[in-house]
PDB file of C-alpha atoms in Angstrom:
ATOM      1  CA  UNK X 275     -29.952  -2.789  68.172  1.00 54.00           C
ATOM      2  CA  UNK X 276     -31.930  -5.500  66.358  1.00 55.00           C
ATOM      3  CA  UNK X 277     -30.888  -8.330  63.735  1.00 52.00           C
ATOM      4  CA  UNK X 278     -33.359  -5.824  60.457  1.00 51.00           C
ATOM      5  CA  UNK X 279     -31.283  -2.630  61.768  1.00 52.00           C
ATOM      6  CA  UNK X 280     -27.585  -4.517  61.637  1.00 55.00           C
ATOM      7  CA  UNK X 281     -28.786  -5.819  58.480  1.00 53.00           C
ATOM      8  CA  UNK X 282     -29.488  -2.138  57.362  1.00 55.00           C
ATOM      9  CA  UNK X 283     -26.118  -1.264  58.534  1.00 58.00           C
ATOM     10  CA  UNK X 284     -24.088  -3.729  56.676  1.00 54.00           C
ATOM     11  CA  UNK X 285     -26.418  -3.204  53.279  1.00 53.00           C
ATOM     12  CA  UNK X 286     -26.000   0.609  53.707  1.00 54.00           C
ATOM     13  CA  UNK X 287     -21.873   0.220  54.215  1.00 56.00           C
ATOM     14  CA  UNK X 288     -21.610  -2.001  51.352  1.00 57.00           C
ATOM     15  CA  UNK X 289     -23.620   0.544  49.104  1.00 56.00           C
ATOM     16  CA  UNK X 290     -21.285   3.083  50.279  1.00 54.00           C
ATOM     17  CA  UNK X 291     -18.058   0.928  49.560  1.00 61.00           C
ATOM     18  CA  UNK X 292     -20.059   0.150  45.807  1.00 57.00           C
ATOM     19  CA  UNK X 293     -20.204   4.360  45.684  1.00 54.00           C
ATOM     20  CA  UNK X 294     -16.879   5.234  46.829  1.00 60.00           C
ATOM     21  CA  UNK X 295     -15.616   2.122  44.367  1.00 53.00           C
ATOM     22  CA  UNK X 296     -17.541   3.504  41.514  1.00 52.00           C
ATOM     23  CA  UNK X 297     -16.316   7.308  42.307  1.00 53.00           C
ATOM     24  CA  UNK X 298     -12.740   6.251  42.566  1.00 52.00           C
ATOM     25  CA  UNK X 299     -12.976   4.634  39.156  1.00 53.00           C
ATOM     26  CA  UNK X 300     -14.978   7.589  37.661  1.00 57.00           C
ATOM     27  CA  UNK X 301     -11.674   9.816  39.072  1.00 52.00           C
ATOM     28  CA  UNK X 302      -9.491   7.631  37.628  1.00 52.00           C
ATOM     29  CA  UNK X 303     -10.804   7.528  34.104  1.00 51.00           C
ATOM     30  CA  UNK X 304     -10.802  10.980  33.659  1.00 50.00           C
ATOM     31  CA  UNK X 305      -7.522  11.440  35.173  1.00 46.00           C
ATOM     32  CA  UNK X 306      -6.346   8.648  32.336  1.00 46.00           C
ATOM     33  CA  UNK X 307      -8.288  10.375  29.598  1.00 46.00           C
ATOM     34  CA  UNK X 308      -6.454  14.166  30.461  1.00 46.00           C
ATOM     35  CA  UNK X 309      -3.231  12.320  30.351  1.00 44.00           C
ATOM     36  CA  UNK X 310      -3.834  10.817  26.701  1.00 51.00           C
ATOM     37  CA  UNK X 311      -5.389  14.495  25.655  1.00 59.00           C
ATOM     38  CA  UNK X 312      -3.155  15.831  22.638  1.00 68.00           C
ATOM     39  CA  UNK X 313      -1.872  19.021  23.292  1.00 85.00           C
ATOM     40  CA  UNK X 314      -4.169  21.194  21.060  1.00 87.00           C
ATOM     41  CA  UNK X 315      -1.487  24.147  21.005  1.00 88.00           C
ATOM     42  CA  UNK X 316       0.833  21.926  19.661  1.00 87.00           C
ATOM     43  CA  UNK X 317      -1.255  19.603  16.817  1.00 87.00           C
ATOM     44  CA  UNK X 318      -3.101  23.619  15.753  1.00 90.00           C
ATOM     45  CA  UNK X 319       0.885  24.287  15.007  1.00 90.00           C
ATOM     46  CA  UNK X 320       1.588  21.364  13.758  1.00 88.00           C
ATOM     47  CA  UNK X 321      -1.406  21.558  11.554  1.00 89.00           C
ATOM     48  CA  UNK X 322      -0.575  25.418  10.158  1.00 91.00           C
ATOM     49  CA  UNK X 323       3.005  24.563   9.696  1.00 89.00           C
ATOM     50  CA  UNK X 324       1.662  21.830   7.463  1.00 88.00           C
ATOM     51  CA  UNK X 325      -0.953  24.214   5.498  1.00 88.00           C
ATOM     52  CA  UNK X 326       1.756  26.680   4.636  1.00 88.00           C
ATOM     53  CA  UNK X 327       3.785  23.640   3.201  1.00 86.00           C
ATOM     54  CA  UNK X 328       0.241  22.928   1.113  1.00 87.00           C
ATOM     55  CA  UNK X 329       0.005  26.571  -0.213  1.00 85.00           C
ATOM     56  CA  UNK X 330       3.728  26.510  -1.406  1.00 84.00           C
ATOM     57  CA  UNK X 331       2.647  23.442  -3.833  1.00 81.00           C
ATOM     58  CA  UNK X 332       2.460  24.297  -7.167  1.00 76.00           C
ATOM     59  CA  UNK X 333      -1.080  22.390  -8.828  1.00 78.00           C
ATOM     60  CA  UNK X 334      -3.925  22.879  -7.545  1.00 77.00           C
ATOM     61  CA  UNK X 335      -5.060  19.527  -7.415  1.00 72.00           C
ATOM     62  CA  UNK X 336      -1.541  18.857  -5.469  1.00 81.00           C
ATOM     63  CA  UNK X 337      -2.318  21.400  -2.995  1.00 83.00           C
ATOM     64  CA  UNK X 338      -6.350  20.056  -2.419  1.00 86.00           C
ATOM     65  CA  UNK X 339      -4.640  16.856  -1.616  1.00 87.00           C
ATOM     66  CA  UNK X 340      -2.059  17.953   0.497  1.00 87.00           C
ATOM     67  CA  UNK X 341      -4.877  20.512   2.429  1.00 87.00           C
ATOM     68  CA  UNK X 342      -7.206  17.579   2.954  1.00 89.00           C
ATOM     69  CA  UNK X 343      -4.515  15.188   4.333  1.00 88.00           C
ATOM     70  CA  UNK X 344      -3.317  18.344   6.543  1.00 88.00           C
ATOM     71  CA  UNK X 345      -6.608  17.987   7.919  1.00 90.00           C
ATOM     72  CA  UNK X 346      -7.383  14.582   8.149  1.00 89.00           C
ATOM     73  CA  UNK X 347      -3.703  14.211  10.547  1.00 87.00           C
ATOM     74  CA  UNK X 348      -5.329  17.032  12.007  1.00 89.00           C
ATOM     75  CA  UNK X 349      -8.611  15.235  13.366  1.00 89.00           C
ATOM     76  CA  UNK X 350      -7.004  11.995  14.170  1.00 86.00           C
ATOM     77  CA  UNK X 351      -4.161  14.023  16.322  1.00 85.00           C
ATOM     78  CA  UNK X 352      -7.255  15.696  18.012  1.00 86.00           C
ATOM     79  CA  UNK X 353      -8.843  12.450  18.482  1.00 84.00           C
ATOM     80  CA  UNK X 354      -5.527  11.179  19.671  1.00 80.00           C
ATOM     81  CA  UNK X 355      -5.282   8.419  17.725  1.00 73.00           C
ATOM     82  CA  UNK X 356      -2.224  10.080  15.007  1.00 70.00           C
ATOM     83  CA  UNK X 357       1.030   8.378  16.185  1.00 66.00           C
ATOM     84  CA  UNK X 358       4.752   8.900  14.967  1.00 62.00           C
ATOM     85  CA  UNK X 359       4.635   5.646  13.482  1.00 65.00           C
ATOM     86  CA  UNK X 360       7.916   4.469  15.658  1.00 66.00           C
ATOM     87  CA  UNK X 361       6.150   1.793  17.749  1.00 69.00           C
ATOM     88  CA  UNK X 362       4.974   0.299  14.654  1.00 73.00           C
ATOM     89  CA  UNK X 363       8.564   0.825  12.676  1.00 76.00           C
ATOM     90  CA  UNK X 364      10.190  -1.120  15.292  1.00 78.00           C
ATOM     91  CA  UNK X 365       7.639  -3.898  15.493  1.00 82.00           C
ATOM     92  CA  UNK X 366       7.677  -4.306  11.931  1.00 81.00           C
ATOM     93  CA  UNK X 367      11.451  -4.478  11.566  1.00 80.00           C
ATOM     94  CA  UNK X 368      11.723  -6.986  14.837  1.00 83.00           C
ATOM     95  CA  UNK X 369       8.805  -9.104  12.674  1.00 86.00           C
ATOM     96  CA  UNK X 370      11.293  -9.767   9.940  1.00 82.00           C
ATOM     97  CA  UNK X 371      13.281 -11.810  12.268  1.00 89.00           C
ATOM     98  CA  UNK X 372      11.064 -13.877  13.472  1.00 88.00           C
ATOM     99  CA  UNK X 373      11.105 -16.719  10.957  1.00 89.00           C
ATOM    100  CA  UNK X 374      14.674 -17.313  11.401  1.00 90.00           C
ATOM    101  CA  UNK X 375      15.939 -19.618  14.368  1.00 92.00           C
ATOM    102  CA  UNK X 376      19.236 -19.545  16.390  1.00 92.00           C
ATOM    103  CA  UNK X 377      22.189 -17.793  15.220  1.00 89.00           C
ATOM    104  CA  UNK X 378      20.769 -15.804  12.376  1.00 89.00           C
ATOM    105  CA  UNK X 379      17.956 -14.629  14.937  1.00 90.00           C
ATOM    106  CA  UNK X 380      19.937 -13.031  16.993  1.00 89.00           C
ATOM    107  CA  UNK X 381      22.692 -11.335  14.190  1.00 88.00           C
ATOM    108  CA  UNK X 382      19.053 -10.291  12.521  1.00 88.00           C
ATOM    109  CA  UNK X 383      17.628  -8.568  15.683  1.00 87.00           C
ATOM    110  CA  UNK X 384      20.692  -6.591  16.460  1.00 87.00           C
ATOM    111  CA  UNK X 385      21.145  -5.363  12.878  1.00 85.00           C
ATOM    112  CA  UNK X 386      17.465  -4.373  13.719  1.00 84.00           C
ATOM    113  CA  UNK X 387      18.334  -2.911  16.749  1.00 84.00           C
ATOM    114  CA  UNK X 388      20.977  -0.599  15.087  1.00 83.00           C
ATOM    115  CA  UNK X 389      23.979  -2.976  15.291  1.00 86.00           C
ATOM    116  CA  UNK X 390      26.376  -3.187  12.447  1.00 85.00           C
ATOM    117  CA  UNK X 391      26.305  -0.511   9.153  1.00 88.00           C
ATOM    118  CA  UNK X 392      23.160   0.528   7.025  1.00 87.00           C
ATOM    119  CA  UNK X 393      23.748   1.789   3.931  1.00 89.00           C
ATOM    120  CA  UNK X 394      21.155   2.200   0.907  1.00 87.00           C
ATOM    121  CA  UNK X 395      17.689   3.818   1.094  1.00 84.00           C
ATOM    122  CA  UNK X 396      14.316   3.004   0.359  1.00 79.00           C
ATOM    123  CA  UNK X 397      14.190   5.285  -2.462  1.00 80.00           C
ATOM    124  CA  UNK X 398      17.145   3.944  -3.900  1.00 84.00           C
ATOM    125  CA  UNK X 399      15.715   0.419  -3.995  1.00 86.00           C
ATOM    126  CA  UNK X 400      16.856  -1.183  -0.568  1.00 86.00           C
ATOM    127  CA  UNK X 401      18.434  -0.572   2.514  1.00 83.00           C
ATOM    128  CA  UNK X 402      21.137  -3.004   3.252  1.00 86.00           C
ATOM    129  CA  UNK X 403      22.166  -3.634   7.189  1.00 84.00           C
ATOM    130  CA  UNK X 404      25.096  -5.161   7.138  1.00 86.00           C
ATOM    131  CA  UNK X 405      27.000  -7.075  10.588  1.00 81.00           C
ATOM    132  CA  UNK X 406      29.981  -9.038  10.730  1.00 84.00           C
ATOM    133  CA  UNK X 407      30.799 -11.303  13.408  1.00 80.00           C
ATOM    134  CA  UNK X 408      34.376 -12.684  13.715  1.00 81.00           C
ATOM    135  CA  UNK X 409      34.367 -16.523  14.319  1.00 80.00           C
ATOM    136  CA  UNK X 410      37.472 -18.154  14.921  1.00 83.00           C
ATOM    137  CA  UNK X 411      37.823 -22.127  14.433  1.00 80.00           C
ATOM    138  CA  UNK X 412      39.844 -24.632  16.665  1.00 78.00           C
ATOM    139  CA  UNK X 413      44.035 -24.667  16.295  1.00 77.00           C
ATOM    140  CA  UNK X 414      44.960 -26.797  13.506  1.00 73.00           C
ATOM    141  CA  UNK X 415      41.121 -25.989  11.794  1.00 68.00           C
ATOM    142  CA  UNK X 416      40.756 -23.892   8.594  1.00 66.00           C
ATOM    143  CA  UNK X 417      40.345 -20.420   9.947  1.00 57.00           C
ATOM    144  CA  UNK X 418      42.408 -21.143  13.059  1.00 52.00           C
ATOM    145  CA  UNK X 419      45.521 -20.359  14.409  1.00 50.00           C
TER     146      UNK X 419
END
């Protein structure tokens, strides 16, 4: 074996470790892109159970709308990009803590988190989420025992 033939070796292995590489990667794509498909059976239900909903309104200007945002959720949920909205929810509500520091961080991200009562609704003008913490001061102290 000569020095151009080892040469040819090595060049043609490393070519072949570039191909299997590139194959791999190829496989692994597609494999990634089946797993964020939308199920099509279930966004074409989704979609007609949303039509019917659309037919039931009463003007027909209402029910245009209604049909063309039916099918504008439609496309994006094909496209996958129509979400439930929760990641964004909970990001948004964790946001509103941020500004605050120490204490009234943490009381504000676990009413956030579901600690404490909520009562109220967004329709009736605010949601309040309320949680109470018990502090108790030193013996002798105002509040102690």
């Amino acid at each position: 074996m000569n020095a151009s033939t080892t040469t040819q070796d090595a060049a043609g292995r490393r070519g072949l470790r570039w191909l299997r590489l590139a194959a791999a990667a190829t496989l692994l794509a597609g494999a990634a892109s089946v797993l964020a498909a939308p199920d099509r059976a279930a966004v074409e239900e989704r979609y007609l159970q949303e039509r019917a909903v659309c037919e039931r309104l009463g003007a027909d200007q209402d029910r245009a709308a209604c049909l063309r945002e039916a099918g504008a959720a439609r496309a994006q949920a094909l496209e996958g990009a129509l979400n439930d909205g929760a990641a964004d929810h909970r990001e948004n509500s964790l946001a509103r803590c941020r500004m605050l520091q120490g204490d009234d961080r943490r009381d504000c991200l676990s009413r956030m988190s579901g600690a404490g009562s909520v009562s109220g609704s967004v329709e009736g003008g605010g949601v309040l989420r309320e949680y109470r913490t018990r502090e108790l001061g030193a013996p002798g102290q105002p509040g102690g025992r």
